[in-house]
PDB file of C-alpha atoms in Angstrom:
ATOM      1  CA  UNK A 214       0.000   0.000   0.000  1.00 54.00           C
ATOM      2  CA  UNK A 215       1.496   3.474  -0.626  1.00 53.00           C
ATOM      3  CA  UNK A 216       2.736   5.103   2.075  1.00 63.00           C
ATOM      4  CA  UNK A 217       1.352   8.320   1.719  1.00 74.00           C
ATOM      5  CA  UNK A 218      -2.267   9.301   1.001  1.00 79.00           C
ATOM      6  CA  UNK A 219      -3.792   9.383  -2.870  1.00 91.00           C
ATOM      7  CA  UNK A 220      -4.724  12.981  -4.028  1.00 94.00           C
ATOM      8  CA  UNK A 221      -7.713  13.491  -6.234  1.00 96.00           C
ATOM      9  CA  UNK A 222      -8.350  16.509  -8.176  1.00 94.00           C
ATOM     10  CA  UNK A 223     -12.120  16.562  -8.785  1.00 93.00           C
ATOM     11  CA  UNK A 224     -15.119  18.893  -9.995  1.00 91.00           C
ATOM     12  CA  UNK A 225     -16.745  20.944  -7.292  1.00 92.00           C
ATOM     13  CA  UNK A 226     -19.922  20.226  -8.369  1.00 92.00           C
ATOM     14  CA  UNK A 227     -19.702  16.886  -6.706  1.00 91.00           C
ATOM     15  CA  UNK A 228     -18.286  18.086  -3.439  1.00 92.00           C
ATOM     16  CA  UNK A 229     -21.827  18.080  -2.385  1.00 94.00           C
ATOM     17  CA  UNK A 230     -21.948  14.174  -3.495  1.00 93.00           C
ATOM     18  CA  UNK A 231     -18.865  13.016  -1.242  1.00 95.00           C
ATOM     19  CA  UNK A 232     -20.604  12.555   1.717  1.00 95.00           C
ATOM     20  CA  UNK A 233     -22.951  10.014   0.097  1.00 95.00           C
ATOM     21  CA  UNK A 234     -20.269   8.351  -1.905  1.00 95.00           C
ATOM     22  CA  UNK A 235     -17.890   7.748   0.727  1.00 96.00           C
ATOM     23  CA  UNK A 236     -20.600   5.830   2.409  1.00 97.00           C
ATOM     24  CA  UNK A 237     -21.634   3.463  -0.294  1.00 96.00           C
ATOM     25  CA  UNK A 238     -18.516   2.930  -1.059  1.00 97.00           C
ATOM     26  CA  UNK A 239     -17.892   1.342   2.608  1.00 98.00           C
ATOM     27  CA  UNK A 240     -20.878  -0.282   2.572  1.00 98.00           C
ATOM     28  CA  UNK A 241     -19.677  -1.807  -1.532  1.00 98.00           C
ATOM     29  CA  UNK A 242     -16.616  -2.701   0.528  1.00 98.00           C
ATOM     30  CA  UNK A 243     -18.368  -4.685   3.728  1.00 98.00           C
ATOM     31  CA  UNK A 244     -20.437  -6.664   0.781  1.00 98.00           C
ATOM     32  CA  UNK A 245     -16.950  -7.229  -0.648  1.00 98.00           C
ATOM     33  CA  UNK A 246     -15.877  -8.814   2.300  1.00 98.00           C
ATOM     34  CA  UNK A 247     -19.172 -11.014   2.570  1.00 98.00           C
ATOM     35  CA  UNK A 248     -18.896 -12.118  -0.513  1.00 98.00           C
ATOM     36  CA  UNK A 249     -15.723 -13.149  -0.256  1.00 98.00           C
ATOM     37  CA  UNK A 250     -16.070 -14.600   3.225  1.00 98.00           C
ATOM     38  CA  UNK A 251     -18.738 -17.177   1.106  1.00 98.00           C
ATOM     39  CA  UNK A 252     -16.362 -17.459  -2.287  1.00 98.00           C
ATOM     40  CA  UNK A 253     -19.056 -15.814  -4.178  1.00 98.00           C
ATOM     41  CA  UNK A 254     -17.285 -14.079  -7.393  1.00 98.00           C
ATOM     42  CA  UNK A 255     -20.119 -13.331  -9.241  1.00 98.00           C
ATOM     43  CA  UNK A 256     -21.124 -10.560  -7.118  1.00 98.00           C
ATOM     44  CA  UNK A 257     -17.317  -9.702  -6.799  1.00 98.00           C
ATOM     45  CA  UNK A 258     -17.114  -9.151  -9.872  1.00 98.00           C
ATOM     46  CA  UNK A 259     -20.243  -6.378 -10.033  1.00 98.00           C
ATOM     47  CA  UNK A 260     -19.070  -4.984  -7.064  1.00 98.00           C
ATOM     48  CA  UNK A 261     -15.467  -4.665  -8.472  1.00 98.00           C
ATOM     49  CA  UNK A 262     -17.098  -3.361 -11.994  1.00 98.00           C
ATOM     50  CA  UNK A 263     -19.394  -0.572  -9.715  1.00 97.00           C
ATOM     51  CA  UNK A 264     -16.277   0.288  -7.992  1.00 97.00           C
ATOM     52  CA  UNK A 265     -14.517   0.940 -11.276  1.00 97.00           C
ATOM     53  CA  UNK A 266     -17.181   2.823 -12.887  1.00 96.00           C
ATOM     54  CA  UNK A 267     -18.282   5.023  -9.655  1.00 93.00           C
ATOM     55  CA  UNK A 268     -14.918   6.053  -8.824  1.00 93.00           C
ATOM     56  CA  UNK A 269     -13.746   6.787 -12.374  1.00 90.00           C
ATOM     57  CA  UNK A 270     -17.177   8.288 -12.645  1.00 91.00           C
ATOM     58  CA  UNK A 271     -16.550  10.564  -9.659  1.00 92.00           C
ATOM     59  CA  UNK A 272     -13.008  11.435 -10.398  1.00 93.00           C
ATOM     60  CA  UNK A 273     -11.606   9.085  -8.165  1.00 96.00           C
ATOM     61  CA  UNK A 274      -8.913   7.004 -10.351  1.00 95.00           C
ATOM     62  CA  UNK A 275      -7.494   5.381  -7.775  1.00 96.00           C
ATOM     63  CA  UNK A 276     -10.551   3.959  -6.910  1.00 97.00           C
ATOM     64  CA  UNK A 277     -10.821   2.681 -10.227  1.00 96.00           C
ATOM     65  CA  UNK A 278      -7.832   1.124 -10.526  1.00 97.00           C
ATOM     66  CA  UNK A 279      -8.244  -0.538  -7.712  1.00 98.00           C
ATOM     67  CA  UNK A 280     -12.034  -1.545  -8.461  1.00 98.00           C
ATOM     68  CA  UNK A 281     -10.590  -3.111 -11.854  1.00 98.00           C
ATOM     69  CA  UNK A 282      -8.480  -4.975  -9.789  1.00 98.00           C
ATOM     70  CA  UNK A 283     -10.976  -6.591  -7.510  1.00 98.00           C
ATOM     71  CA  UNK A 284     -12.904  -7.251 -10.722  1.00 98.00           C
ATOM     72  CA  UNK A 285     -10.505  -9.060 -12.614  1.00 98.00           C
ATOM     73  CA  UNK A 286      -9.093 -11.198  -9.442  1.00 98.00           C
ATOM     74  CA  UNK A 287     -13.063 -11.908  -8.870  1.00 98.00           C
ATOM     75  CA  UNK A 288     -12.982 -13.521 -12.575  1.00 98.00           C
ATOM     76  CA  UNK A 289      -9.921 -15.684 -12.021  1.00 98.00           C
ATOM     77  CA  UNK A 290     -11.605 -16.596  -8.395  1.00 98.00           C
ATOM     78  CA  UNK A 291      -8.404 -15.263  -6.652  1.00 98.00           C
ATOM     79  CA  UNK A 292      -8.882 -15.143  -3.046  1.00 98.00           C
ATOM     80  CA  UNK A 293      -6.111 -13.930  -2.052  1.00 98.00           C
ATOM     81  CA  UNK A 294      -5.528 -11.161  -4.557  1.00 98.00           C
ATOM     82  CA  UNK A 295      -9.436  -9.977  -3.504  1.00 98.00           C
ATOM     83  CA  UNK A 296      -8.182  -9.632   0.462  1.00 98.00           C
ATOM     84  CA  UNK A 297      -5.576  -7.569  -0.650  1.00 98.00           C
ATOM     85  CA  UNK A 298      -7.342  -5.406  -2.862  1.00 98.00           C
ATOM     86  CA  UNK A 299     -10.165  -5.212  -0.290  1.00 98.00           C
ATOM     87  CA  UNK A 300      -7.399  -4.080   2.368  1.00 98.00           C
ATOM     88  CA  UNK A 301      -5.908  -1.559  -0.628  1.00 97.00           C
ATOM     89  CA  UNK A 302      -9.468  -0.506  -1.010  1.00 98.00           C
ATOM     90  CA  UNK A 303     -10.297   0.575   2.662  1.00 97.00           C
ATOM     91  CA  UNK A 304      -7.024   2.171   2.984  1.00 96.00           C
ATOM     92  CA  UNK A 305      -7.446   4.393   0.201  1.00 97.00           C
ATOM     93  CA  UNK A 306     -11.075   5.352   1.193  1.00 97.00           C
ATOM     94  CA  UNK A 307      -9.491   6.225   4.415  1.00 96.00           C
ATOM     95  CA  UNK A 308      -6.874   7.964   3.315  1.00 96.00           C
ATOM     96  CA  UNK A 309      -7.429   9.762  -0.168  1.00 96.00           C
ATOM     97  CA  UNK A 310      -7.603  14.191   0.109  1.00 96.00           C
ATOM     98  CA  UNK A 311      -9.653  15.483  -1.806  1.00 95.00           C
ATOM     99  CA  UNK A 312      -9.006  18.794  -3.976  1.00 95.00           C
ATOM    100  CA  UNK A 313     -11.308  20.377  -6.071  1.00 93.00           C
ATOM    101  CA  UNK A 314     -10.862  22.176  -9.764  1.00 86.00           C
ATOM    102  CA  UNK A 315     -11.589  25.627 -10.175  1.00 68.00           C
TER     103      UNK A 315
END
């Protein structure tokens, strides 16, 4: 995991939006971690896709890159790959600063 926190450069029109997003985001990650708990990669595989487009969608790329990655270790049914991009995941929720353009 990087040792210093992700910046993201995003619209200001969505600063309004963060609140919200954060918080499905964490709840995306918790079903994450239940699906994986049960070895189901199906919905690993949405949930990786939705993390993908939301956070590209937002102007989060980190968060996409990182939702790609769940997604394609949730098609190869890579367990431990998932944990780790589940643990990248919830540190860069935790830790990303947010600027805004403009």
């Amino acid at each position: 995991m990087p040792t210093h926190p992700e910046v993201e450069r995003i619209p200001p029109d969505l600063e309004q939006l963060l609140d919200r997003f954060f918080a499905v985001s964490r709840d995306d990650l918790q079903r994450m971690r239940n699906a994986l708990h049960v070895r189901d990669f199906e919905t690993l595989v949405r949930l990786g896709h939705t993390a993908r487009g939301t956070g590209g969608g937002y102007g989060f790329k980190g968060m996409g890159r990182i939702g790609h990655d769940i997604e394609l270790a949730a098609q190869k049914g890579d367990s431990d790959a998932l944990a780790k991009h589940m643990d990248t995941l919830a540190h860069y929720l935790d830790t990303v600063q947010v600027e805004f353009d403009g």
